[in-house]
Structures are given as structure tokens and as C-alpha cells.
PDB file of C-alpha atoms and ligand atoms in Angstrom:
ATOM      1  CA  MET A   3       6.904   4.272 -22.470  1.00 60.00           C
ATOM      2  CA  SER A   4       9.760   1.793 -22.265  1.00 71.00           C
ATOM      3  CA  ILE A   5      11.858   3.342 -19.496  1.00 84.00           C
ATOM      4  CA  LEU A   6       9.503   4.657 -16.837  1.00 94.00           C
ATOM      5  CA  ASN A   7       9.813   5.185 -13.104  1.00 98.00           C
ATOM      6  CA  ALA A   8       7.252   2.480 -12.379  1.00 98.00           C
ATOM      7  CA  ASP A   9       6.609   1.114  -8.889  1.00 98.00           C
ATOM      8  CA  LEU A  10       4.177  -1.790  -9.179  1.00 99.00           C
ATOM      9  CA  HIS A  11       4.348  -3.359  -5.716  1.00 99.00           C
ATOM     10  CA  CYS A  12       3.570  -1.790  -2.332  1.00 99.00           C
ATOM     11  CA  HIS A  13       1.208  -2.136   0.642  1.00 98.00           C
ATOM     12  CA  SER A  14      -1.185   0.166   2.507  1.00 98.00           C
ATOM     13  CA  VAL A  15      -3.166  -0.153   5.765  1.00 98.00           C
ATOM     14  CA  VAL A  16      -5.683  -2.143   3.699  1.00 98.00           C
ATOM     15  CA  SER A  17      -3.198  -5.023   4.170  1.00 98.00           C
ATOM     16  CA  ASP A  18       0.077  -4.895   6.123  1.00 98.00           C
ATOM     17  CA  GLY A  19       1.465  -1.465   5.246  1.00 98.00           C
ATOM     18  CA  THR A  20       1.375   1.475   7.666  1.00 98.00           C
ATOM     19  CA  LEU A  21       0.350   4.288   5.268  1.00 98.00           C
ATOM     20  CA  MET A  22      -3.029   5.031   3.720  1.00 98.00           C
ATOM     21  CA  PRO A  23      -3.359   4.709  -0.077  1.00 98.00           C
ATOM     22  CA  GLU A  24      -3.389   8.536  -0.361  1.00 98.00           C
ATOM     23  CA  GLN A  25      -0.187   8.845   1.699  1.00 98.00           C
ATOM     24  CA  LEU A  26       1.529   6.225  -0.470  1.00 99.00           C
ATOM     25  CA  ALA A  27       0.458   8.058  -3.622  1.00 99.00           C
ATOM     26  CA  ALA A  28       1.888  11.331  -2.293  1.00 98.00           C
ATOM     27  CA  ARG A  29       5.151   9.609  -1.354  1.00 99.00           C
ATOM     28  CA  ALA A  30       5.412   7.851  -4.720  1.00 99.00           C
ATOM     29  CA  ALA A  31       4.786  11.116  -6.594  1.00 98.00           C
ATOM     30  CA  ALA A  32       7.348  12.974  -4.447  1.00 98.00           C
ATOM     31  CA  ASN A  33       9.893  10.277  -5.340  1.00 98.00           C
ATOM     32  CA  GLY A  34       9.238  10.723  -9.063  1.00 98.00           C
ATOM     33  CA  VAL A  35       7.065   7.647  -9.710  1.00 98.00           C
ATOM     34  CA  GLU A  36       5.310   7.972 -13.073  1.00 98.00           C
ATOM     35  CA  LEU A  37       3.339   4.687 -13.080  1.00 98.00           C
ATOM     36  CA  TRP A  38       2.142   3.285  -9.776  1.00 99.00           C
ATOM     37  CA  SER A  39       0.211   0.293  -8.416  1.00 99.00           C
ATOM     38  CA  LEU A  40      -1.007  -0.461  -4.893  1.00 99.00           C
ATOM     39  CA  THR A  41      -0.812  -4.251  -4.412  1.00 99.00           C
ATOM     40  CA  ASP A  42      -2.334  -5.096  -1.021  1.00 98.00           C
ATOM     41  CA  HIS A  43      -2.204  -8.754   0.034  1.00 98.00           C
ATOM     42  CA  ASP A  44      -5.383 -10.665  -0.936  1.00 98.00           C
ATOM     43  CA  GLU A  45      -7.360  -7.394  -1.045  1.00 98.00           C
ATOM     44  CA  ILE A  46      -8.502  -4.875  -3.639  1.00 98.00           C
ATOM     45  CA  GLY A  47     -10.492  -2.670  -1.242  1.00 98.00           C
ATOM     46  CA  GLY A  48      -8.030   0.214  -1.672  1.00 98.00           C
ATOM     47  CA  GLN A  49      -8.052   0.285  -5.475  1.00 98.00           C
ATOM     48  CA  HIS A  50     -10.497   3.107  -6.172  1.00 98.00           C
ATOM     49  CA  ARG A  51      -8.846   5.344  -3.556  1.00 98.00           C
ATOM     50  CA  ALA A  52      -5.383   4.570  -4.944  1.00 99.00           C
ATOM     51  CA  ALA A  53      -6.422   5.249  -8.545  1.00 98.00           C
ATOM     52  CA  ALA A  54      -8.033   8.570  -7.559  1.00 98.00           C
ATOM     53  CA  ALA A  55      -4.957   9.594  -5.539  1.00 98.00           C
ATOM     54  CA  ALA A  56      -2.647   8.662  -8.430  1.00 98.00           C
ATOM     55  CA  ARG A  57      -4.723  10.841 -10.760  1.00 98.00           C
ATOM     56  CA  ALA A  58      -4.598  13.752  -8.304  1.00 98.00           C
ATOM     57  CA  HIS A  59      -0.776  13.542  -8.358  1.00 98.00           C
ATOM     58  CA  GLY A  60      -0.543  13.171 -12.155  1.00 98.00           C
ATOM     59  CA  MET A  61       0.683   9.553 -11.990  1.00 98.00           C
ATOM     60  CA  LYS A  62      -0.482   6.793 -14.300  1.00 98.00           C
ATOM     61  CA  TYR A  63      -2.075   3.869 -12.451  1.00 98.00           C
ATOM     62  CA  LEU A  64      -2.479   0.099 -12.840  1.00 99.00           C
ATOM     63  CA  THR A  65      -4.845  -1.750 -10.500  1.00 99.00           C
ATOM     64  CA  GLY A  66      -2.980  -4.190  -8.260  1.00 99.00           C
ATOM     65  CA  THR A  67      -3.072  -6.962  -5.686  1.00 99.00           C
ATOM     66  CA  GLU A  68      -0.668  -9.601  -4.307  1.00 99.00           C
ATOM     67  CA  ILE A  69      -2.406 -12.975  -3.976  1.00 98.00           C
ATOM     68  CA  SER A  70      -1.167 -15.637  -1.526  1.00 98.00           C
ATOM     69  CA  VAL A  71      -0.910 -19.002  -3.275  1.00 98.00           C
ATOM     70  CA  THR A  72       0.169 -22.450  -2.077  1.00 98.00           C
ATOM     71  CA  PHE A  73       2.423 -24.223  -4.589  1.00 98.00           C
ATOM     72  CA  ALA A  74       4.452 -27.376  -3.826  1.00 95.00           C
ATOM     73  CA  GLY A  75       3.827 -26.859  -0.112  1.00 94.00           C
ATOM     74  CA  GLU A  76       5.308 -23.353  -0.149  1.00 96.00           C
ATOM     75  CA  THR A  77       3.626 -19.927  -0.099  1.00 97.00           C
ATOM     76  CA  VAL A  78       4.128 -18.079  -3.379  1.00 98.00           C
ATOM     77  CA  HIS A  79       2.941 -14.533  -4.041  1.00 99.00           C
ATOM     78  CA  ILE A  80       1.298 -13.688  -7.354  1.00 99.00           C
ATOM     79  CA  VAL A  81       0.920 -10.010  -8.175  1.00 99.00           C
ATOM     80  CA  GLY A  82      -2.061  -9.089 -10.345  1.00 99.00           C
ATOM     81  CA  LEU A  83      -1.891  -5.899 -12.410  1.00 99.00           C
ATOM     82  CA  GLY A  84      -4.416  -4.143 -14.628  1.00 98.00           C
ATOM     83  CA  PHE A  85      -7.510  -6.242 -13.764  1.00 98.00           C
ATOM     84  CA  ASP A  86     -11.034  -4.836 -13.388  1.00 98.00           C
ATOM     85  CA  PRO A  87     -11.271  -3.747  -9.705  1.00 98.00           C
ATOM     86  CA  ASP A  88     -15.015  -4.474  -9.662  1.00 98.00           C
ATOM     87  CA  ASP A  89     -14.785  -8.015 -11.036  1.00 98.00           C
ATOM     88  CA  GLU A  90     -17.031 -10.313  -8.985  1.00 98.00           C
ATOM     89  CA  GLU A  91     -15.124 -13.562  -9.468  1.00 98.00           C
ATOM     90  CA  MET A  92     -11.916 -11.850  -8.329  1.00 98.00           C
ATOM     91  CA  MET A  93     -13.688 -10.353  -5.292  1.00 98.00           C
ATOM     92  CA  ARG A  94     -15.215 -13.716  -4.310  1.00 98.00           C
ATOM     93  CA  GLY A  95     -11.866 -15.452  -4.738  1.00 98.00           C
ATOM     94  CA  LEU A  96     -10.088 -12.918  -2.551  1.00 98.00           C
ATOM     95  CA  VAL A  97     -12.769 -13.129   0.173  1.00 98.00           C
ATOM     96  CA  GLU A  98     -12.130 -16.871   0.261  1.00 97.00           C
ATOM     97  CA  THR A  99      -8.340 -16.453   0.243  1.00 97.00           C
ATOM     98  CA  ARG A 100      -8.503 -14.011   3.181  1.00 97.00           C
ATOM     99  CA  GLY A 101     -11.000 -16.241   4.965  1.00 94.00           C
ATOM    100  CA  GLY A 102      -8.742 -18.327   7.188  1.00 92.00           C
ATOM    101  CA  ARG A 103      -6.588 -15.460   8.436  1.00 97.00           C
ATOM    102  CA  THR A 104      -8.371 -14.800  11.731  1.00 97.00           C
ATOM    103  CA  VAL A 105      -8.362 -18.466  12.802  1.00 97.00           C
ATOM    104  CA  ARG A 106      -4.705 -18.693  11.746  1.00 98.00           C
ATOM    105  CA  ALA A 107      -3.901 -15.575  13.799  1.00 98.00           C
ATOM    106  CA  ARG A 108      -5.446 -17.130  16.920  1.00 98.00           C
ATOM    107  CA  GLU A 109      -3.358 -20.261  16.369  1.00 98.00           C
ATOM    108  CA  MET A 110      -0.244 -18.132  15.919  1.00 98.00           C
ATOM    109  CA  ALA A 111      -0.986 -16.429  19.242  1.00 98.00           C
ATOM    110  CA  ASP A 112      -1.450 -19.849  20.900  1.00 98.00           C
ATOM    111  CA  GLY A 113       1.969 -20.913  19.606  1.00 98.00           C
ATOM    112  CA  LEU A 114       3.566 -17.739  20.916  1.00 98.00           C
ATOM    113  CA  ALA A 115       1.812 -18.137  24.299  1.00 98.00           C
ATOM    114  CA  GLN A 116       3.440 -21.555  24.617  1.00 98.00           C
ATOM    115  CA  VAL A 117       6.863 -19.892  24.587  1.00 98.00           C
ATOM    116  CA  GLY A 118       5.744 -17.283  27.124  1.00 97.00           C
ATOM    117  CA  ILE A 119       4.597 -14.451  24.833  1.00 98.00           C
ATOM    118  CA  LYS A 120       1.135 -13.513  26.088  1.00 97.00           C
ATOM    119  CA  GLY A 121      -1.552 -11.374  24.461  1.00 98.00           C
ATOM    120  CA  ALA A 122      -0.085 -11.540  20.956  1.00 98.00           C
ATOM    121  CA  TYR A 123      -3.467 -11.747  19.216  1.00 98.00           C
ATOM    122  CA  GLU A 124      -4.753  -8.586  20.886  1.00 98.00           C
ATOM    123  CA  GLY A 125      -1.319  -7.011  20.473  1.00 98.00           C
ATOM    124  CA  ALA A 126      -1.244  -7.702  16.731  1.00 98.00           C
ATOM    125  CA  LEU A 127      -4.826  -6.427  16.323  1.00 98.00           C
ATOM    126  CA  LYS A 128      -3.742  -2.961  17.473  1.00 97.00           C
ATOM    127  CA  TYR A 129      -1.768  -2.680  14.232  1.00 98.00           C
ATOM    128  CA  VAL A 130      -4.435  -4.096  11.939  1.00 98.00           C
ATOM    129  CA  GLY A 131      -6.061  -1.600   9.561  1.00 97.00           C
ATOM    130  CA  ASN A 132      -8.433  -4.138   7.982  1.00 97.00           C
ATOM    131  CA  PRO A 133     -10.098  -6.680  10.299  1.00 96.00           C
ATOM    132  CA  ASP A 134     -10.172  -9.244   7.458  1.00 95.00           C
ATOM    133  CA  LEU A 135      -6.447  -9.080   7.019  1.00 97.00           C
ATOM    134  CA  VAL A 136      -4.431 -10.018  10.088  1.00 98.00           C
ATOM    135  CA  SER A 137      -0.939 -10.880   8.868  1.00 98.00           C
ATOM    136  CA  ARG A 138       2.373 -12.043  10.273  1.00 98.00           C
ATOM    137  CA  THR A 139       3.584  -8.464   9.801  1.00 98.00           C
ATOM    138  CA  HIS A 140       1.120  -7.262  12.480  1.00 98.00           C
ATOM    139  CA  PHE A 141       2.436  -9.852  14.944  1.00 98.00           C
ATOM    140  CA  ALA A 142       5.981  -8.798  14.081  1.00 98.00           C
ATOM    141  CA  ARG A 143       5.178  -5.166  14.923  1.00 98.00           C
ATOM    142  CA  PHE A 144       3.815  -6.248  18.306  1.00 98.00           C
ATOM    143  CA  LEU A 145       6.953  -8.309  19.087  1.00 98.00           C
ATOM    144  CA  VAL A 146       9.202  -5.362  18.227  1.00 98.00           C
ATOM    145  CA  GLU A 147       7.014  -2.974  20.279  1.00 96.00           C
ATOM    146  CA  THR A 148       7.233  -5.191  23.357  1.00 97.00           C
ATOM    147  CA  GLY A 149      11.019  -5.510  23.013  1.00 97.00           C
ATOM    148  CA  VAL A 150      10.935  -9.295  22.534  1.00 96.00           C
ATOM    149  CA  CYS A 151      12.753  -8.720  19.223  1.00 97.00           C
ATOM    150  CA  SER A 152      14.994  -5.920  18.002  1.00 96.00           C
ATOM    151  CA  ASP A 153      13.555  -5.605  14.471  1.00 96.00           C
ATOM    152  CA  MET A 154      11.147  -7.213  12.009  1.00 96.00           C
ATOM    153  CA  GLY A 155      13.791  -9.505  10.493  1.00 96.00           C
ATOM    154  CA  ASP A 156      14.643 -10.789  13.979  1.00 97.00           C
ATOM    155  CA  VAL A 157      10.947 -11.614  14.638  1.00 98.00           C
ATOM    156  CA  PHE A 158      10.569 -13.602  11.421  1.00 98.00           C
ATOM    157  CA  ARG A 159      13.811 -15.512  12.003  1.00 98.00           C
ATOM    158  CA  ARG A 160      12.979 -16.432  15.591  1.00 98.00           C
ATOM    159  CA  PHE A 161       9.188 -16.738  15.653  1.00 98.00           C
ATOM    160  CA  LEU A 162       7.272 -16.510  12.383  1.00 98.00           C
ATOM    161  CA  THR A 163       8.891 -18.858   9.853  1.00 97.00           C
ATOM    162  CA  PRO A 164       8.392 -22.624   9.383  1.00 96.00           C
ATOM    163  CA  GLY A 165       9.367 -24.584  12.481  1.00 97.00           C
ATOM    164  CA  LYS A 166       9.233 -21.519  14.753  1.00 98.00           C
ATOM    165  CA  PRO A 167       6.652 -21.141  17.579  1.00 98.00           C
ATOM    166  CA  GLY A 168       4.387 -18.535  15.936  1.00 98.00           C
ATOM    167  CA  TYR A 169       4.312 -20.165  12.508  1.00 98.00           C
ATOM    168  CA  VAL A 170       1.095 -21.860  11.393  1.00 98.00           C
ATOM    169  CA  GLU A 171       0.826 -23.827   8.140  1.00 96.00           C
ATOM    170  CA  HIS A 172      -1.831 -22.378   5.892  1.00 96.00           C
ATOM    171  CA  LYS A 173      -3.448 -23.356   2.626  1.00 96.00           C
ATOM    172  CA  TRP A 174      -3.872 -20.324   0.354  1.00 98.00           C
ATOM    173  CA  ALA A 175      -5.372 -20.075  -3.156  1.00 98.00           C
ATOM    174  CA  SER A 176      -4.232 -22.419  -5.920  1.00 98.00           C
ATOM    175  CA  LEU A 177      -1.885 -21.041  -8.582  1.00 98.00           C
ATOM    176  CA  GLY A 178      -4.411 -21.717 -11.349  1.00 98.00           C
ATOM    177  CA  ALA A 179      -7.262 -19.964  -9.519  1.00 98.00           C
ATOM    178  CA  ALA A 180      -5.223 -16.840  -8.741  1.00 98.00           C
ATOM    179  CA  ILE A 181      -4.045 -16.527 -12.357  1.00 99.00           C
ATOM    180  CA  ARG A 182      -7.608 -17.107 -13.594  1.00 98.00           C
ATOM    181  CA  TRP A 183      -9.111 -14.356 -11.382  1.00 98.00           C
ATOM    182  CA  ILE A 184      -6.490 -11.900 -12.625  1.00 98.00           C
ATOM    183  CA  THR A 185      -6.477 -12.739 -16.327  1.00 98.00           C
ATOM    184  CA  ARG A 186     -10.253 -13.197 -16.769  1.00 98.00           C
ATOM    185  CA  SER A 187     -10.747  -9.673 -15.441  1.00 98.00           C
ATOM    186  CA  GLY A 188      -8.331  -8.227 -17.981  1.00 98.00           C
ATOM    187  CA  GLY A 189      -5.092  -8.235 -15.964  1.00 98.00           C
ATOM    188  CA  MET A 190      -1.671  -9.832 -16.007  1.00 99.00           C
ATOM    189  CA  ALA A 191      -0.398 -12.287 -13.382  1.00 99.00           C
ATOM    190  CA  VAL A 192       3.197 -11.713 -12.246  1.00 99.00           C
ATOM    191  CA  ILE A 193       5.361 -13.957 -10.034  1.00 99.00           C
ATOM    192  CA  ALA A 194       6.409 -11.774  -7.069  1.00 99.00           C
ATOM    193  CA  HIS A 195      10.011 -11.758  -5.753  1.00 98.00           C
ATOM    194  CA  PRO A 196      10.921 -15.245  -7.135  1.00 98.00           C
ATOM    195  CA  ALA A 197      14.269 -15.339  -5.325  1.00 98.00           C
ATOM    196  CA  ARG A 198      12.527 -15.401  -1.936  1.00 97.00           C
ATOM    197  CA  TYR A 199      11.058 -18.923  -2.187  1.00 97.00           C
ATOM    198  CA  ARG A 200      12.902 -21.901  -0.810  1.00 94.00           C
ATOM    199  CA  PHE A 201      12.517 -24.029  -3.934  1.00 97.00           C
ATOM    200  CA  THR A 202      14.986 -26.443  -5.448  1.00 96.00           C
ATOM    201  CA  PRO A 203      15.881 -25.570  -9.072  1.00 97.00           C
ATOM    202  CA  THR A 204      13.466 -28.318 -10.225  1.00 97.00           C
ATOM    203  CA  GLU A 205      10.589 -26.937  -8.140  1.00 97.00           C
ATOM    204  CA  GLU A 206      11.274 -23.413  -9.341  1.00 98.00           C
ATOM    205  CA  TYR A 207      11.266 -24.616 -12.944  1.00 98.00           C
ATOM    206  CA  ALA A 208       7.919 -26.347 -12.303  1.00 98.00           C
ATOM    207  CA  LEU A 209       6.517 -23.111 -10.840  1.00 98.00           C
ATOM    208  CA  PHE A 210       7.475 -21.087 -13.923  1.00 98.00           C
ATOM    209  CA  LEU A 211       6.230 -23.803 -16.276  1.00 98.00           C
ATOM    210  CA  GLU A 212       2.838 -24.152 -14.537  1.00 98.00           C
ATOM    211  CA  PHE A 213       2.577 -20.388 -14.243  1.00 98.00           C
ATOM    212  CA  LYS A 214       3.015 -20.082 -18.029  1.00 98.00           C
ATOM    213  CA  THR A 215       0.570 -22.935 -18.713  1.00 98.00           C
ATOM    214  CA  HIS A 216      -2.134 -21.224 -16.633  1.00 98.00           C
ATOM    215  CA  GLY A 217      -1.642 -17.954 -18.533  1.00 98.00           C
ATOM    216  CA  GLY A 218       0.758 -16.077 -16.264  1.00 98.00           C
ATOM    217  CA  GLY A 219       2.489 -13.210 -18.077  1.00 98.00           C
ATOM    218  CA  GLY A 220       5.218 -11.605 -15.969  1.00 99.00           C
ATOM    219  CA  VAL A 221       7.863 -11.900 -13.288  1.00 99.00           C
ATOM    220  CA  GLU A 222       9.297  -9.364 -10.863  1.00 98.00           C
ATOM    221  CA  VAL A 223      12.922  -8.806 -11.767  1.00 98.00           C
ATOM    222  CA  VAL A 224      13.816  -5.556 -10.021  1.00 98.00           C
ATOM    223  CA  THR A 225      12.220  -5.623  -6.564  1.00 98.00           C
ATOM    224  CA  GLY A 226      13.139  -4.431  -3.099  1.00 97.00           C
ATOM    225  CA  SER A 227      13.490  -8.073  -2.081  1.00 94.00           C
ATOM    226  CA  HIS A 228      16.148  -8.965  -4.712  1.00 98.00           C
ATOM    227  CA  THR A 229      19.891  -8.415  -4.708  1.00 97.00           C
ATOM    228  CA  VAL A 230      21.625  -7.004  -7.792  1.00 97.00           C
ATOM    229  CA  ALA A 231      22.790 -10.530  -8.671  1.00 98.00           C
ATOM    230  CA  GLU A 232      19.152 -11.668  -8.485  1.00 98.00           C
ATOM    231  CA  TYR A 233      18.097  -8.885 -10.930  1.00 98.00           C
ATOM    232  CA  VAL A 234      20.490 -10.478 -13.418  1.00 98.00           C
ATOM    233  CA  GLU A 235      19.392 -14.036 -12.642  1.00 98.00           C
ATOM    234  CA  TYR A 236      15.649 -13.341 -13.037  1.00 98.00           C
ATOM    235  CA  ALA A 237      16.155 -11.137 -16.118  1.00 98.00           C
ATOM    236  CA  GLU A 238      17.530 -14.321 -17.669  1.00 98.00           C
ATOM    237  CA  THR A 239      14.557 -16.355 -16.362  1.00 98.00           C
ATOM    238  CA  ALA A 240      12.122 -13.797 -17.838  1.00 98.00           C
ATOM    239  CA  ARG A 241      13.749 -14.169 -21.258  1.00 98.00           C
ATOM    240  CA  GLU A 242      13.920 -17.961 -20.976  1.00 98.00           C
ATOM    241  CA  PHE A 243      10.181 -18.247 -20.220  1.00 98.00           C
ATOM    242  CA  GLY A 244       9.057 -15.394 -22.462  1.00 98.00           C
ATOM    243  CA  LEU A 245       7.690 -13.363 -19.540  1.00 98.00           C
ATOM    244  CA  ALA A 246       7.386  -9.592 -19.234  1.00 98.00           C
ATOM    245  CA  ALA A 247       9.387  -8.021 -16.410  1.00 98.00           C
ATOM    246  CA  SER A 248       8.074  -6.016 -13.465  1.00 98.00           C
ATOM    247  CA  ARG A 249       9.621  -3.535 -11.070  1.00 98.00           C
ATOM    248  CA  GLY A 250       8.378  -2.674  -7.574  1.00 98.00           C
ATOM    249  CA  SER A 251       9.726  -1.713  -4.172  1.00 98.00           C
ATOM    250  CA  ASP A 252       7.412  -3.868  -1.984  1.00 98.00           C
ATOM    251  CA  PHE A 253       7.309  -0.809   0.281  1.00 98.00           C
ATOM    252  CA  HIS A 254       5.360  -1.341   3.553  1.00 98.00           C
ATOM    253  CA  SER A 255       6.390   1.430   5.928  1.00 98.00           C
ATOM    254  CA  PRO A 256       8.788   4.396   6.254  1.00 98.00           C
ATOM    255  CA  GLU A 257      10.118   2.873   9.507  1.00 95.00           C
ATOM    256  CA  GLU A 258      10.537  -0.711   8.288  1.00 95.00           C
ATOM    257  CA  SER A 259      11.194  -0.775   4.552  1.00 96.00           C
ATOM    258  CA  HIS A 260      14.724  -0.628   3.189  1.00 95.00           C
ATOM    259  CA  THR A 261      13.581   0.323  -0.315  1.00 98.00           C
ATOM    260  CA  ASP A 262      11.491   3.460  -0.736  1.00 98.00           C
ATOM    261  CA  LEU A 263       8.866   3.897  -3.463  1.00 98.00           C
ATOM    262  CA  GLY A 264      10.330   4.706  -6.869  1.00 98.00           C
ATOM    263  CA  THR A 265      14.005   4.337  -5.946  1.00 98.00           C
ATOM    264  CA  LEU A 266      14.956   1.033  -7.609  1.00 98.00           C
ATOM    265  CA  PRO A 267      17.207   0.790 -10.686  1.00 97.00           C
ATOM    266  CA  ASP A 268      15.544   0.624 -14.120  1.00 97.00           C
ATOM    267  CA  LEU A 269      14.745  -2.692 -15.775  1.00 97.00           C
ATOM    268  CA  SER A 270      17.258  -3.790 -18.378  1.00 96.00           C
ATOM    269  CA  PRO A 271      16.256  -2.402 -21.820  1.00 95.00           C
ATOM    270  CA  LYS A 272      16.561  -5.982 -23.126  1.00 96.00           C
ATOM    271  CA  LEU A 273      13.393  -6.919 -21.186  1.00 97.00           C
ATOM    272  CA  THR A 274       9.765  -6.248 -22.082  1.00 98.00           C
ATOM    273  CA  PRO A 275       8.327  -4.235 -19.170  1.00 98.00           C
ATOM    274  CA  VAL A 276       4.878  -5.390 -17.994  1.00 98.00           C
ATOM    275  CA  TRP A 277       3.445  -1.965 -18.785  1.00 98.00           C
ATOM    276  CA  GLU A 278       3.919  -2.537 -22.529  1.00 98.00           C
ATOM    277  CA  PRO A 279       1.472  -5.452 -22.910  1.00 98.00           C
ATOM    278  CA  LEU A 280      -0.713  -3.744 -20.254  1.00 98.00           C
ATOM    279  CA  ARG A 281      -0.712  -0.362 -22.012  1.00 98.00           C
ATOM    280  CA  ASP A 282      -4.499  -0.444 -22.605  1.00 98.00           C
ATOM    281  CA  ARG A 283      -5.081  -1.119 -18.888  1.00 98.00           C
ATOM    282  CA  VAL A 284      -3.133   1.928 -17.672  1.00 98.00           C
ATOM    283  CA  ARG A 285      -5.392   4.691 -16.357  1.00 95.00           C
TER     284      ARG A 285
HETATM  285  P1  AMP B  21       1.321 -13.361   5.831  1.00 80.99           P
HETATM  286  O1  AMP B  21       0.653 -13.043   4.518  1.00 80.99           O
HETATM  287  O2  AMP B  21       0.448 -13.112   7.000  1.00 80.99           O
HETATM  288  O3  AMP B  21       1.956 -14.720   5.829  1.00 80.99           O
HETATM  289  O4  AMP B  21       2.512 -12.313   5.990  1.00 80.99           O
HETATM  290  C1  AMP B  21       3.501 -12.211   5.013  1.00 80.99           C
HETATM  291  C2  AMP B  21       4.192 -10.852   5.133  1.00 80.99           C
HETATM  292  O5  AMP B  21       5.163 -10.892   6.160  1.00 80.99           O
HETATM  293  C3  AMP B  21       4.992 -10.481   3.891  1.00 80.99           C
HETATM  294  O6  AMP B  21       4.171  -9.899   2.928  1.00 80.99           O
HETATM  295  C4  AMP B  21       5.966  -9.481   4.439  1.00 80.99           C
HETATM  296  O7  AMP B  21       5.367  -8.217   4.529  1.00 80.99           O
HETATM  297  C5  AMP B  21       6.205  -9.983   5.842  1.00 80.99           C
HETATM  298  N1  AMP B  21       7.496 -10.693   5.959  1.00 80.99           N
HETATM  299  C6  AMP B  21       7.773 -11.969   5.620  1.00 80.99           C
HETATM  300  N2  AMP B  21       9.062 -12.278   5.902  1.00 80.99           N
HETATM  301  C7  AMP B  21       9.606 -11.150   6.423  1.00 80.99           C
HETATM  302  C8  AMP B  21      10.900 -10.787   6.934  1.00 80.99           C
HETATM  303  N3  AMP B  21      11.905 -11.683   6.971  1.00 80.99           N
HETATM  304  N4  AMP B  21      11.078  -9.542   7.410  1.00 80.99           N
HETATM  305  C9  AMP B  21      10.074  -8.644   7.395  1.00 80.99           C
HETATM  306  N5  AMP B  21       8.839  -8.913   6.936  1.00 80.99           N
HETATM  307  C10 AMP B  21       8.614 -10.142   6.459  1.00 80.99           C
HETATM  308 MN1   MN B  22       3.565  -7.820   3.317  1.00 80.99          MN
HETATM  309 MN1   MN B  23       5.257 -10.870  -1.078  1.00 80.99          MN
HETATM  310 MN1   MN B  24       4.425  -7.475  -1.069  1.00 80.99          MN
END
């Protein structure tokens, strides 16, 4: 079970992806994925559908989510894998984490209106599959549709990142709470795409240290949001902190995502893949 085509990070219409869980499962299976996880942002509402679709395609499945956390003033994403999808504490925690999204979305639209972009809230809502989960991605789709921006990257650079008109500061879950929800329900917490945070080396070290202290178990090494040099860098970090390594495309949409499901390179055989300690949680 050591070398597997595992894809343990992607999004459906239950958060900010454009495909349904069943469509993602079919695409993953067609691309040769053997072990799959659907990891919607702050949501586990798609888990039973995803697990059933994985089974129908003969893929193994780990339950998944990607929890938004605020750490040292920055948003960090913690992937949860292999937890009980019916756990009440996890469900309550995620309801609370999602809670401020609609108010935040209205404030984002106000910021965009101030630079002359009207109707962004209603425009973003057209792309929303889950009314509890309006995300920056939905605003980005609207700004591409209206021709204000040429692509998603352009939107984030110009409008949706700190200091830009559509960016609104937000307080997400705490690191300790997110790890607790995941681990108490039988899962493993994994730091998502660590190279994407704007931390100093000291802050990053503090993140990994606190993550370990709270019971975090893994880190994404091979992900669609890392370069090859970053695979090497975070393989070293995984070994340094004694963390298992994860692999996932972070696929959102056939039109937008550069990395398709199941197409990333394998993890280095020197690493412990997350699916080894999680072997009893694989369905
Ligand atoms: P939110 O949770 O509402 O803050 O939205 C975060 C989501 O925005 C991420 O999960 C990505 O899907 C998307 N995102 C962030 N930065 C970028 C980027 N530079 N290009 C495309 N999508 C991005
Ligand atoms: Mn996303
Ligand atoms: Mn993420
Ligand atoms: Mn993601």
C-alpha cells in the first residue's frame, strides 16, 4: 500500500469546486486514482455521496475536509482525513467556521462596489452550490465572467488578496480546535500546501511546532500548489517534524485547475504516506 495513486485533496460544488462529488469520483477513477478523498472547505456535507461514488468506481476512500484556520494573523488550511463523517463535535465546529461567510461576502461586495464593480454579491451567488459556503472563488468566477479580469489568478492578484479592494479580514477556527475536531473523530490533521503561506521561517516553524503539539499528524508534500523544489523542501520538513506525507491535486474545476485529479508525481519512498497510519480508516 506504500506507492498508491492517491489524491487526497479536491473540491466539489459543496464548496468552491464546479463538479458534483459523483463527477469528481468518475474523473478520479478515469485518471487511475486508487485512493481518493473529497476535501470541501469547512464542509463535510458531500462525504456520504463521495464515499458511495468511490465504491461504485472501485476506489478506496478516506473521508475529507479542508478547515480554514487563523494562525499568526494568516489563514492556514488544515486538511482532515479519515474522521467519522457523522461526528457531532466536528459538524458543530464546521457550522461555526462557515458561519461568517455570508456577512464577509457582503462586505467583499461593498469593497468591490467602491472601485466601481457593481452587483458582485449577486454575481458570485450565481456560482454558489451551497448557500452556506460563499467563497472568494465564487467572486473570482464572476469577475472573470464579466471581463473585469482575464483569469482567476488575475482576480486574486488585483482584488481578493490582503490590501486589495475585495479582501475582507476574517477570523476562522483556531488551529487547536480544528485539529481536535479531526483527531477526536478518528482522523488525521494535515497541513495543506505549506508553501503557500506568507510566513517568515520563524512563524512557519511555530506553525509546525504548535501543529505537532496539538496532535497534528501530516503535511502535504506533493500538491498541485507546490513546485518540484517545494516537494523536496517539505519532504525534508515532514522528516524533521516526524509527520506523515500527503499527496493531492487541490482540483477545483476542469476549466480552472492546472493539476488534474491523480496526475501528480508519487511521494518519495523515504516518506511515510498518510494512508499508512490511516489504514484502518480507509473504506
Ligand atoms: P476563501 O475560503 O473564501 O477565502 O477562498 C479561498 C479559495 O480561493 C482557495 O481555496 C482557492 O480555491 C481560491 N484561491 C485563493 N488564491 C487563489 C489564486 N491565486 N488563484 C486561484 N484561486 C485562488
Ligand atoms: Mn478552494
Ligand atoms: Mn487550500
Ligand atoms: Mn483546497
